[in-house]
XYZ file of C-alpha atoms in Angstrom:
753
model
C -38.752 11.949 -269.918
C -38.792 8.369 -268.727
C -37.638 5.977 -271.501
C -40.130 3.259 -272.504
C -39.388 -0.392 -273.436
C -38.656 -1.044 -277.106
C -40.962 -4.059 -277.299
C -43.889 -1.985 -276.024
C -43.130 0.789 -278.504
C -42.811 -1.697 -281.390
C -46.178 -3.251 -280.550
C -47.821 0.214 -280.356
C -46.234 1.254 -283.664
C -47.836 -1.698 -285.369
C -51.223 -0.926 -283.795
C -51.116 2.617 -285.236
C -49.909 1.454 -288.655
C -46.581 3.323 -288.655
C -44.375 2.790 -291.685
C -41.069 1.025 -291.183
C -39.151 4.325 -291.256
C -41.627 5.961 -288.874
C -41.406 2.963 -286.510
C -37.584 3.201 -286.397
C -37.728 6.889 -285.537
C -40.588 6.399 -283.040
C -38.936 3.539 -281.120
C -35.531 5.243 -281.023
C -37.058 8.536 -279.866
C -39.025 7.191 -276.903
C -36.772 4.349 -275.732
C -33.822 6.622 -274.881
C -32.838 10.105 -273.751
C -30.869 10.849 -276.900
C -31.252 14.193 -278.611
C -32.250 14.618 -282.261
C -28.689 14.622 -283.570
C -27.769 11.457 -281.673
C -30.892 9.640 -282.917
C -30.232 10.752 -286.482
C -26.670 9.431 -286.226
C -27.963 6.079 -284.905
C -30.398 5.786 -287.835
C -27.758 7.093 -290.302
C -30.016 9.892 -291.491
C -29.974 13.681 -291.244
C -31.766 15.531 -288.411
C -34.184 16.975 -291.008
C -35.041 13.493 -292.228
C -35.628 12.396 -288.623
C -37.974 15.321 -288.031
C -39.887 14.491 -291.231
C -40.387 10.926 -290.041
C -41.585 12.145 -286.631
C -44.107 14.496 -288.271
C -45.721 11.415 -289.752
C -45.671 9.722 -286.347
C -47.435 12.670 -284.704
C -50.102 12.637 -287.391
C -50.757 8.916 -286.812
C -51.215 9.572 -283.077
C -53.274 12.771 -283.733
C -50.762 14.967 -281.882
C -50.970 18.614 -282.997
C -48.876 21.655 -282.209
C -45.344 22.808 -282.870
C -41.904 22.413 -281.415
C -40.724 20.264 -278.490
C -44.194 20.404 -276.923
C -45.346 17.638 -279.297
C -42.739 15.261 -277.856
C -44.113 15.874 -274.376
C -47.726 15.450 -275.509
C -46.997 12.133 -277.205
C -45.032 10.872 -274.212
C -47.922 11.829 -271.922
C -50.214 9.850 -274.237
C -47.927 6.808 -274.322
C -47.110 6.540 -270.640
C -50.635 5.548 -269.378
C -50.824 2.935 -272.154
C -47.493 1.561 -271.028
C -48.759 1.328 -267.434
C -51.777 -0.699 -268.641
C -49.521 -2.839 -270.816
C -47.214 -3.454 -267.855
C -50.130 -4.334 -265.530
C -51.652 -6.807 -267.995
C -48.503 -8.660 -268.930
C -46.576 -8.150 -265.654
C -43.275 -8.387 -267.464
C -39.946 -7.921 -265.805
C -38.881 -4.321 -266.197
C -36.837 -4.107 -269.321
C -36.189 -0.323 -269.188
C -33.131 0.853 -267.272
C -33.574 2.722 -263.933
C -34.021 6.464 -264.381
C -30.702 8.252 -264.025
C -32.170 11.353 -262.375
C -28.774 12.879 -261.703
C -28.023 12.751 -265.419
C -31.420 14.254 -266.285
C -30.970 17.125 -263.834
C -27.449 17.800 -265.063
C -28.676 17.830 -268.652
C -31.609 20.111 -267.811
C -29.403 22.524 -265.858
C -27.234 23.013 -268.923
C -30.336 23.697 -271.005
C -31.572 26.495 -268.700
C -28.187 27.923 -267.666
C -28.063 30.690 -270.263
C -31.659 31.749 -269.580
C -31.147 31.878 -265.789
C -27.954 33.889 -266.146
C -29.580 36.328 -268.573
C -32.754 36.904 -266.519
C -31.300 36.687 -263.009
C -27.640 37.645 -263.366
C -28.189 41.413 -263.561
C -30.373 44.078 -261.986
C -31.399 47.579 -262.965
C -33.608 49.751 -260.795
C -34.646 53.398 -260.530
C -32.391 55.707 -262.540
C -29.454 53.363 -263.121
C -27.845 54.127 -266.497
C -27.217 50.462 -267.241
C -27.728 47.028 -265.685
C -25.175 45.864 -263.136
C -24.125 42.347 -262.288
C -25.980 40.815 -259.366
C -22.721 39.691 -257.784
C -21.408 43.264 -258.027
C -24.095 44.610 -255.717
C -25.871 41.766 -253.925
C -25.846 41.926 -250.135
C -26.866 38.903 -248.103
C -30.339 39.229 -246.595
C -31.644 38.152 -243.221
C -34.982 36.564 -242.481
C -37.399 37.034 -239.581
C -39.172 33.765 -238.827
C -41.850 35.687 -236.917
C -43.856 38.100 -239.072
C -43.506 41.581 -237.542
C -47.157 42.496 -237.942
C -48.339 39.317 -236.247
C -46.538 39.868 -232.969
C -48.814 40.560 -230.056
C -47.107 43.541 -228.438
C -48.700 46.526 -226.725
C -47.808 50.058 -227.804
C -45.976 50.641 -224.525
C -43.537 47.862 -225.353
C -42.943 49.218 -228.855
C -42.199 52.645 -227.365
C -39.816 51.484 -224.656
C -36.732 52.257 -226.785
C -38.018 55.659 -227.894
C -37.438 57.932 -224.910
C -36.599 61.565 -225.528
C -32.879 61.194 -224.816
C -32.704 58.317 -227.297
C -34.975 59.906 -229.875
C -32.469 59.870 -232.690
C -32.442 56.082 -232.599
C -36.212 55.780 -232.943
C -37.087 53.604 -235.906
C -33.753 51.800 -235.884
C -34.529 50.382 -232.474
C -32.923 47.438 -230.781
C -32.879 44.360 -232.980
C -34.600 41.980 -230.594
C -36.162 39.659 -233.181
C -34.040 36.661 -234.094
C -32.661 36.840 -237.604
C -31.395 33.984 -239.719
C -29.454 34.204 -242.998
C -31.672 33.958 -246.062
C -29.996 30.820 -247.453
C -30.408 29.122 -244.095
C -34.154 29.763 -244.131
C -34.486 28.404 -247.684
C -32.551 25.273 -246.751
C -34.748 24.789 -243.684
C -38.162 25.108 -245.365
C -38.997 23.387 -248.667
C -42.211 25.430 -249.027
C -41.542 29.068 -248.237
C -43.383 32.347 -248.726
C -41.091 35.340 -248.290
C -43.027 38.467 -247.333
C -41.607 41.966 -247.312
C -42.262 45.668 -247.706
C -41.952 47.317 -251.148
C -38.292 47.491 -252.111
C -37.176 45.080 -249.374
C -35.120 43.027 -251.846
C -37.435 40.054 -252.408
C -36.922 39.761 -256.174
C -33.191 40.307 -255.864
C -32.981 37.526 -253.282
C -34.911 35.147 -255.544
C -32.596 35.964 -258.456
C -29.633 35.342 -256.179
C -31.032 31.898 -255.295
C -31.398 31.043 -258.996
C -27.816 32.103 -259.769
C -26.380 30.296 -256.737
C -28.255 27.140 -257.714
C -27.260 27.139 -261.401
C -23.628 27.749 -260.409
C -23.752 24.780 -258.046
C -23.130 26.845 -254.918
C -26.526 26.221 -253.287
C -28.859 23.254 -253.863
C -26.649 22.354 -256.798
C -28.466 19.042 -257.386
C -31.674 20.916 -258.271
C -33.018 22.463 -261.444
C -33.656 26.193 -260.817
C -36.863 27.510 -262.377
C -37.477 31.280 -262.078
C -41.042 32.378 -262.833
C -42.388 35.933 -262.748
C -45.975 35.295 -261.672
C -47.257 38.417 -263.427
C -45.973 37.060 -266.761
C -47.412 33.609 -266.057
C -50.820 35.064 -265.170
C -50.971 37.164 -268.353
C -49.676 34.463 -270.720
C -51.992 33.362 -273.513
C -54.111 30.179 -273.332
C -54.023 30.033 -269.507
C -51.769 26.978 -269.339
C -51.116 25.100 -266.140
C -48.011 26.068 -264.195
C -46.178 22.931 -265.307
C -47.152 23.496 -268.937
C -45.986 27.108 -268.709
C -42.650 26.040 -267.236
C -42.323 23.345 -269.907
C -43.011 25.801 -272.701
C -40.852 28.536 -271.209
C -37.792 26.425 -270.360
C -38.103 23.722 -273.043
C -36.687 21.052 -270.738
C -37.631 17.687 -272.226
C -37.178 15.748 -268.980
C -39.183 18.206 -266.857
C -41.914 15.774 -265.632
C -39.342 13.268 -264.427
C -37.432 16.010 -262.613
C -40.628 17.177 -260.901
C -41.698 13.608 -260.103
C -38.345 12.948 -258.507
C -38.469 16.187 -256.470
C -35.406 17.777 -258.046
C -36.765 21.241 -258.966
C -36.156 24.552 -257.196
C -39.230 26.560 -258.198
C -38.861 30.306 -257.616
C -42.171 32.167 -257.937
C -41.708 35.924 -257.839
C -44.271 38.629 -257.095
C -47.611 37.114 -256.090
C -48.717 40.663 -255.226
C -48.161 41.731 -258.854
C -50.856 39.398 -260.204
C -54.003 41.239 -261.280
C -57.147 40.696 -259.255
C -58.971 38.992 -262.137
C -56.157 36.426 -262.446
C -55.639 35.904 -258.743
C -57.975 32.962 -258.101
C -56.621 30.957 -261.039
C -52.972 31.585 -260.161
C -53.473 30.720 -256.500
C -55.056 27.417 -257.534
C -52.213 26.621 -259.922
C -49.595 27.227 -257.244
C -51.530 25.207 -254.682
C -52.110 22.269 -257.043
C -48.575 22.167 -258.429
C -46.908 22.416 -255.020
C -49.229 19.666 -253.713
C -48.825 17.301 -256.674
C -45.042 17.672 -256.706
C -44.576 18.133 -252.991
C -41.003 16.831 -252.909
C -39.716 19.846 -254.821
C -38.549 23.144 -253.354
C -41.028 26.017 -253.792
C -40.067 29.601 -252.830
C -42.546 32.410 -253.415
C -42.376 36.176 -252.741
C -45.171 38.591 -251.938
C -45.562 42.036 -250.403
C -46.809 42.176 -246.850
C -50.584 42.745 -246.613
C -51.014 42.269 -250.370
C -52.827 38.918 -250.145
C -54.989 37.394 -247.453
C -54.779 33.900 -248.981
C -52.716 31.404 -246.996
C -51.017 28.364 -248.515
C -51.481 25.638 -245.941
C -48.181 23.863 -246.588
C -46.060 26.995 -246.957
C -44.112 28.578 -244.102
C -44.324 32.380 -244.115
C -41.283 34.450 -243.160
C -40.396 38.123 -243.518
C -37.350 39.651 -245.137
C -35.674 41.866 -242.532
C -34.587 45.486 -242.938
C -30.881 46.036 -243.464
C -28.728 46.565 -240.394
C -25.662 48.813 -240.581
C -23.346 45.934 -241.503
C -25.502 45.214 -244.538
C -25.642 48.922 -245.424
C -21.858 48.994 -245.204
C -21.454 45.925 -247.433
C -23.852 47.344 -250.013
C -22.081 50.722 -250.096
C -18.626 49.162 -250.384
C -19.778 47.241 -253.443
C -21.658 50.167 -254.967
C -18.823 52.699 -254.730
C -16.039 50.264 -255.590
C -13.768 51.774 -258.248
C -15.779 55.024 -258.277
C -14.565 58.568 -257.710
C -16.723 58.797 -254.576
C -15.267 56.613 -251.862
C -17.585 54.406 -249.792
C -16.036 55.733 -246.564
C -17.337 59.231 -247.335
C -20.845 57.931 -247.998
C -20.857 55.783 -244.858
C -19.625 58.634 -242.667
C -22.514 60.771 -243.889
C -24.911 57.923 -243.125
C -23.476 57.451 -239.631
C -23.766 61.156 -238.857
C -27.406 61.408 -239.904
C -29.675 58.935 -238.171
C -32.690 59.999 -240.249
C -30.948 59.104 -243.508
C -29.508 55.959 -241.936
C -33.057 54.939 -241.090
C -34.041 55.228 -244.774
C -30.980 53.190 -245.733
C -32.419 50.137 -243.951
C -34.627 49.714 -247.055
C -32.563 48.262 -249.949
C -34.621 50.247 -252.471
C -34.144 53.558 -250.651
C -30.478 52.712 -250.032
C -30.098 52.355 -253.791
C -31.689 55.797 -254.207
C -29.296 57.260 -251.618
C -26.316 55.785 -253.459
C -27.516 57.124 -256.817
C -28.021 60.572 -255.277
C -24.676 60.607 -253.491
C -22.566 59.436 -256.431
C -23.603 62.481 -258.476
C -22.172 65.136 -256.126
C -20.455 63.249 -253.307
C -22.979 64.637 -250.834
C -26.646 64.634 -249.904
C -28.819 67.687 -250.648
C -28.510 70.370 -247.972
C -32.296 70.618 -248.035
C -33.216 67.168 -246.756
C -36.886 67.605 -247.660
C -35.854 67.279 -251.321
C -34.175 63.943 -250.619
C -37.155 62.624 -248.676
C -39.557 63.770 -251.392
C -37.594 61.800 -253.962
C -37.789 58.737 -251.719
C -41.553 59.154 -251.480
C -41.805 59.549 -255.269
C -40.148 56.149 -255.593
C -42.541 54.449 -253.183
C -45.699 56.196 -254.362
C -45.177 55.840 -258.086
C -41.817 55.133 -259.706
C -41.025 51.714 -258.254
C -44.010 49.958 -259.837
C -44.105 52.140 -262.957
C -40.454 51.413 -263.785
C -41.289 47.701 -263.891
C -44.536 48.112 -265.822
C -46.749 47.141 -262.886
C -50.103 48.837 -262.523
C -51.863 47.561 -259.451
C -55.557 47.384 -258.798
C -56.493 50.539 -256.959
C -58.816 49.868 -254.077
C -58.836 53.616 -253.599
C -59.054 54.699 -257.227
C -60.482 58.104 -256.327
C -57.302 58.988 -254.479
C -54.831 60.617 -256.835
C -51.154 60.863 -255.934
C -51.868 64.308 -254.448
C -54.796 62.985 -252.411
C -52.748 60.101 -251.074
C -50.140 62.556 -249.832
C -52.850 64.774 -248.343
C -54.345 61.795 -246.497
C -50.963 60.691 -245.155
C -50.178 64.279 -244.127
C -53.362 64.573 -242.080
C -52.700 61.240 -240.370
C -49.109 62.294 -239.696
C -49.903 65.663 -238.087
C -52.759 64.297 -235.983
C -50.695 61.423 -234.596
C -47.470 63.412 -234.233
C -49.165 66.152 -232.214
C -50.621 63.477 -229.925
C -47.206 61.735 -229.731
C -48.890 58.656 -231.164
C -45.881 57.352 -233.064
C -47.643 53.994 -232.946
C -51.412 53.952 -233.339
C -54.100 51.307 -233.353
C -55.597 50.023 -236.576
C -59.064 51.322 -235.654
C -57.643 54.821 -235.166
C -55.904 54.729 -238.536
C -59.132 53.590 -240.187
C -61.036 56.380 -238.439
C -58.591 58.994 -239.820
C -59.040 57.504 -243.296
C -62.837 57.457 -242.975
C -62.871 61.124 -241.933
C -60.856 61.977 -245.036
C -62.549 59.891 -247.732
C -66.104 60.775 -246.623
C -65.506 64.304 -248.017
C -64.316 63.180 -251.439
C -66.596 63.781 -254.439
C -68.968 60.864 -254.874
C -67.960 59.256 -251.576
C -70.260 56.611 -250.120
C -72.400 58.035 -247.331
C -73.133 54.672 -245.727
C -71.071 54.349 -242.546
C -70.618 50.607 -242.873
C -69.416 50.966 -246.450
C -67.055 53.768 -245.416
C -65.608 51.525 -242.725
C -64.985 48.730 -245.212
C -63.414 51.225 -247.624
C -61.099 52.575 -244.905
C -59.899 49.046 -244.096
C -59.154 48.441 -247.768
C -57.351 51.778 -248.123
C -55.145 51.059 -245.106
C -54.168 47.664 -246.491
C -53.483 49.178 -249.905
C -51.216 51.886 -248.490
C -49.247 49.219 -246.658
C -49.057 46.758 -249.550
C -48.585 49.131 -252.479
C -46.367 51.797 -250.956
C -45.151 50.514 -247.590
C -45.597 53.937 -245.993
C -47.798 52.649 -243.187
C -46.800 49.282 -241.718
C -48.233 46.954 -239.120
C -45.661 46.850 -236.298
C -47.641 44.401 -234.169
C -51.085 42.845 -234.314
C -53.488 45.735 -234.945
C -50.830 48.444 -234.318
C -49.502 50.663 -237.106
C -46.878 53.328 -237.632
C -45.235 55.100 -240.529
C -42.559 52.876 -242.056
C -39.882 55.428 -241.132
C -39.928 58.203 -238.560
C -38.448 60.368 -241.321
C -41.632 60.018 -243.390
C -43.831 60.653 -240.336
C -41.946 63.913 -239.765
C -41.958 64.808 -243.469
C -45.739 64.451 -243.826
C -46.260 66.349 -240.554
C -44.214 69.267 -241.884
C -46.013 69.070 -245.222
C -49.420 69.400 -243.562
C -48.232 72.436 -241.570
C -46.811 74.181 -244.633
C -49.973 73.501 -246.675
C -52.178 74.800 -243.840
C -50.084 77.923 -243.241
C -51.162 79.215 -246.628
C -54.673 79.670 -245.261
C -54.053 79.894 -241.519
C -51.385 81.539 -239.357
C -52.458 79.176 -236.595
C -50.579 76.269 -238.173
C -47.209 78.023 -237.805
C -48.087 79.299 -234.340
C -48.819 75.739 -233.217
C -45.520 74.580 -234.681
C -43.362 77.210 -232.945
C -44.993 76.341 -229.620
C -42.884 73.148 -229.817
C -39.579 75.042 -230.178
C -38.037 73.471 -227.052
C -39.275 69.942 -227.827
C -36.445 67.910 -229.320
C -38.892 65.519 -230.963
C -40.139 68.350 -233.203
C -36.713 69.522 -234.388
C -36.741 67.593 -237.659
C -40.256 68.854 -238.408
C -39.004 72.459 -238.027
C -36.091 71.807 -240.397
C -38.307 70.119 -242.968
C -40.956 72.834 -242.749
C -38.310 75.516 -243.296
C -36.920 73.576 -246.259
C -40.370 73.085 -247.825
C -41.378 76.748 -247.481
C -41.070 78.823 -250.610
C -40.326 81.717 -248.253
C -39.285 80.797 -244.690
C -39.139 84.353 -243.291
C -42.352 84.135 -241.278
C -41.528 80.781 -239.726
C -38.027 81.831 -238.603
C -39.240 85.151 -237.182
C -41.948 83.359 -235.209
C -39.341 80.908 -233.905
C -37.121 83.786 -232.796
C -40.002 85.581 -231.104
C -40.957 82.399 -229.223
C -37.353 81.841 -228.095
C -36.916 85.448 -226.907
C -39.613 85.014 -224.279
C -38.399 81.683 -222.906
C -36.488 83.388 -220.061
C -38.666 86.476 -219.801
C -39.052 87.521 -216.146
C -36.015 85.633 -214.804
C -33.650 88.365 -213.593
C -30.476 86.271 -213.220
C -30.835 84.918 -216.750
C -31.406 88.435 -218.094
C -28.170 89.483 -216.375
C -26.281 86.755 -218.208
C -27.644 88.026 -221.522
C -26.562 91.562 -220.652
C -23.058 90.306 -219.797
C -22.816 88.275 -223.009
C -23.695 91.406 -224.990
C -21.261 93.634 -223.024
C -19.456 96.039 -225.340
C -16.038 95.161 -223.991
C -16.533 91.657 -225.377
C -18.280 92.690 -228.545
C -15.308 94.895 -229.295
C -13.519 91.732 -230.307
C -16.131 91.076 -233.000
C -17.832 88.139 -231.381
C -20.533 86.865 -233.680
C -23.774 85.210 -232.591
C -22.141 81.782 -232.444
C -19.449 83.120 -230.103
C -22.021 84.669 -227.800
C -24.048 81.491 -227.891
C -21.104 79.422 -226.699
C -20.402 81.943 -223.972
C -23.952 81.370 -222.692
C -23.197 77.654 -222.778
C -20.137 78.280 -220.587
C -22.221 80.124 -218.004
C -24.607 77.187 -217.923
C -21.926 74.536 -217.491
C -20.147 76.594 -214.837
C -23.323 76.636 -212.723
C -23.979 72.943 -213.338
C -20.438 71.967 -212.417
C -20.408 74.190 -209.341
C -23.665 72.610 -208.184
C -22.903 68.992 -209.008
C -19.100 68.859 -208.841
C -17.850 71.387 -206.218
C -14.347 69.909 -206.287
C -13.952 70.424 -210.034
C -10.803 72.437 -210.819
C -11.933 74.000 -214.073
C -13.818 73.704 -217.323
C -12.712 74.579 -220.854
C -14.682 75.334 -223.994
C -13.075 75.954 -227.373
C -15.123 78.471 -229.372
C -14.680 78.475 -233.148
C -10.969 77.832 -232.624
C -10.477 81.590 -232.061
C -11.616 81.918 -228.465
C -10.890 79.847 -225.412
C -13.019 80.170 -222.304
C -11.615 78.879 -219.029
C -13.860 78.643 -215.995
C -12.040 78.577 -212.668
C -13.517 78.690 -209.160
C -14.873 82.231 -208.992
C -13.740 83.491 -212.401
C -14.211 83.040 -216.125
C -11.177 83.918 -218.250
C -11.619 84.795 -221.918
C -8.668 84.309 -224.281
C -8.564 85.317 -227.932
C -6.248 84.135 -230.704
C -5.466 86.205 -233.730
C -6.390 83.405 -236.122
C -8.010 80.008 -236.206
C -6.041 77.318 -234.441
C -5.512 73.765 -235.502
C -6.851 71.060 -233.227
C -3.314 69.887 -232.466
C -2.164 73.330 -231.271
C -5.284 73.849 -229.172
C -4.859 70.454 -227.550
C -1.178 71.096 -226.901
C -1.943 74.427 -225.219
C -4.687 72.972 -223.046
C -2.465 70.084 -221.931
C 0.220 72.582 -220.929
C -2.235 74.575 -218.827
C -3.569 71.514 -217.015
C -0.243 69.679 -216.546
C 1.482 72.762 -215.089
C -1.415 73.259 -212.604
C -1.741 76.868 -213.779
C -5.514 76.365 -213.744
C -5.642 75.647 -210.030
C -7.207 79.065 -209.465
C -7.417 82.499 -211.074
C -4.680 83.975 -208.859
C -2.204 81.298 -209.966
C -3.236 81.820 -213.576
C -2.558 85.577 -213.396
C 0.782 84.968 -211.674
C 1.876 82.932 -214.707
C 0.336 85.268 -217.269
C 3.698 86.388 -218.711
C 4.975 82.785 -218.786
C 1.914 81.736 -220.748
C 2.263 84.543 -223.280
C 6.014 83.922 -223.635
C 5.570 80.196 -224.133
C 2.893 80.863 -226.722
C 5.203 83.224 -228.603
C 7.906 80.545 -228.761
C 5.395 78.038 -230.147
C 4.370 80.527 -232.811
C 7.998 80.916 -233.883
C 8.425 77.130 -234.059
C 5.553 76.721 -236.495
C 6.552 79.935 -238.310
C 3.100 81.448 -237.867
C 2.647 84.493 -235.681
C -0.469 83.603 -233.692
C -1.048 86.306 -231.096
C -2.615 85.303 -227.785
C -4.525 87.889 -225.764
C -6.143 87.564 -222.364
C -9.078 89.876 -222.928
C -11.268 89.672 -219.846
C -11.953 88.236 -216.399
C -15.564 87.744 -215.376
C -16.518 87.373 -211.721
C -18.674 84.254 -211.889
C -20.096 84.646 -208.405
C -22.416 87.294 -209.860
C -23.856 84.822 -212.368
C -24.052 81.544 -210.498
C -27.497 79.912 -210.921
C -28.707 77.744 -208.054
C -32.294 77.199 -209.200
C -32.852 73.960 -211.177
C -35.737 75.682 -212.979
C -33.525 78.546 -214.124
C -30.784 76.130 -215.147
C -33.259 74.203 -217.259
C -34.555 77.418 -218.807
C -31.046 78.609 -219.668
C -30.226 75.255 -221.286
C -33.487 75.328 -223.241
C -32.781 78.906 -224.330
C -29.284 77.948 -225.478
C -30.503 74.843 -227.360
C -33.361 76.708 -229.036
C -31.108 79.543 -230.256
C -28.529 77.060 -231.492
C -31.288 75.251 -233.368
C -32.573 78.522 -234.836
C -29.108 79.309 -236.156
C -28.983 75.802 -237.617
C -32.260 76.408 -239.447
C -31.062 79.795 -240.631
C -27.926 78.216 -242.088
C -29.749 75.288 -243.657
C -30.812 75.345 -247.294
C -34.105 77.116 -246.586
C -35.007 80.246 -248.556
C -34.800 83.356 -246.333
C -34.634 86.993 -247.389
C -31.364 88.788 -246.725
C -33.143 91.385 -244.561
C -34.641 88.771 -242.240
C -31.392 86.846 -242.042
C -29.483 89.970 -240.992
C -32.171 90.991 -238.524
C -32.079 87.591 -236.793
C -28.290 87.519 -236.608
C -28.056 91.080 -235.240
C -30.742 90.726 -232.583
C -30.111 87.144 -231.507
C -29.431 86.627 -227.773
C -30.331 90.195 -226.807
C -32.042 90.893 -223.468
C -35.771 91.519 -223.745
C -35.339 95.187 -222.746
C -32.862 95.729 -225.565
C -35.141 93.988 -228.069
C -38.097 96.179 -227.075
C -35.912 99.268 -227.277
C -34.847 98.412 -230.818
C -38.434 97.775 -231.855
C -39.431 101.261 -230.691
C -36.491 102.833 -232.522
C -37.412 100.921 -235.679
C -41.020 102.090 -235.476
C -39.861 105.693 -235.078
C -37.648 105.449 -238.136
C -40.453 103.945 -240.190
C -42.910 106.682 -239.118
C -40.627 109.518 -240.236
């Protein structure tokens, strides 16, 4: 508070008939910035005696209330009188200049403990205990252009999403300019930070408060951290300044605000209830206007509020890039049994999970999940479902936030059903981005059938707009990628809801599964297949339909049927080749034809199969070699280098001429490593009989190989399949159509007996 002249205070004390003792206490209290103990020492009385005297003073001035607030009220009463007194007498200023640096320093010490207690730790989701902010905080980046306000056509958004680059969809190329969060705060004194649910807005605001109170950022300011939900629901509906004054109990607060030395951090505008919204918006607007020299930083979810603060700059908190994911993981797993390198390798090898990790909230969930077992669930649908649980319910519930439901008639189940229908419709049409009007139309078609739904088309349209905004603001599952263009927040969730709709529909219609398996060769549907298999309580029917669809991919192509017959030749099967071995042999036939067509001068091609078989393709021949046990990578590499360096692979004749040398050399290597690994040359295949010149047939063979490989991947995922179906698929995989039909007839005969 600004000290007042002693002569003015003495005159006022006499006007209000203060006793001599009351006058001493009154003048000493308001002519300096001393605390109670210092004033008591000056007057040679106890602090209790000083407070007793001041109680009498407050009564004389008709100031009611309790605590430090009475000091502020009396000062606010005295200051206008002093201004009139000063104007009438025009005296030379007798009060010393305000030492604002001292006031700020004093106030910072008063709020330090509170800031450190409220902002120095974080605890989210299923954490067992709070953790220090510094132990986990990862620097955020800011987009100065709001993503949803860009004017970009769908074609431009899709340009990085071609089929060959599909795995990178959603991560995309980071074309928008990013600036460090602290840089943005330093640049704009009035800032609204927008972001999706779980983007790290509150954590960033807490970080600003801690950095400020520790003198590392805007250290000449007084940090004030306000949770807007708490302010809105506080009793008596005080003004923002009164609430801050009461909450922080900083006696010099008005002077600090008047001098522009406050860093006001307002968290969670989207968490304010609708009935409080108008009042809170006015308080923020008025306070930031009246004390415009201060720093005001506010957070809000994207699409949660349509109100715009004229003097505030709006920015968006950016998703994490891999460097930020890496920094977060290194901090999280520091000094834990699970090493961060293991977690990060898993993230790198799974683009779908890496895409989820760009959200700080979902990255936290991934870390919590991984630290329990050192791995992610084999059934990824379980992991994605947990992520959706967080966004649809847990995130707000954990913090005691219950938002106004624009779509109150939509239960959690109905929300998922709505999102599933939107997902399947758009995914089938390859509309990974879709216009706002289309999204609203999908919503209208769904909510019109709900019990008690409004039948008026105009009202339905307004409801669908509100529902779309609510889904974006409350859950972040649909997001505006450009002006009027939406998508699911993550491709993973688009695929998950697509699979969910198929699995729900298959219970009443075989057509749903039939439509799914028609996409067996489409790489963009692969994750949907895996998720559908994982969600199925019994995946037998889906896998059998997939196998049946794959079997007929090359039906009618004689040369491709010949390759299947050769792969299933008994002389090869005698060496116990499993379905994976036969699959890789098909791959070798394909690459031989491709290389012969595109690279006629190529000397040879090698393919290591399960570390037990080596296939060497030479001009005119394919040579199959078998080892008696699995080889290490080093030994395999050493053997291959020997074959290439000695030019033994120049042609099949030269290879056969050195057959004994090769076997002898191999025997000597086995003795060196004290492991008897027997090498056998088991077969020569005349490749001229199987060369494929037709691009169409080559494409079919590659598609057949990829589809069977994918089917085996599904079979070996964590889906639930009966033992009988599993064995049937493994035994009949890669068989020629004639052989498959023959076995079907034999099976029918056995069943009819």
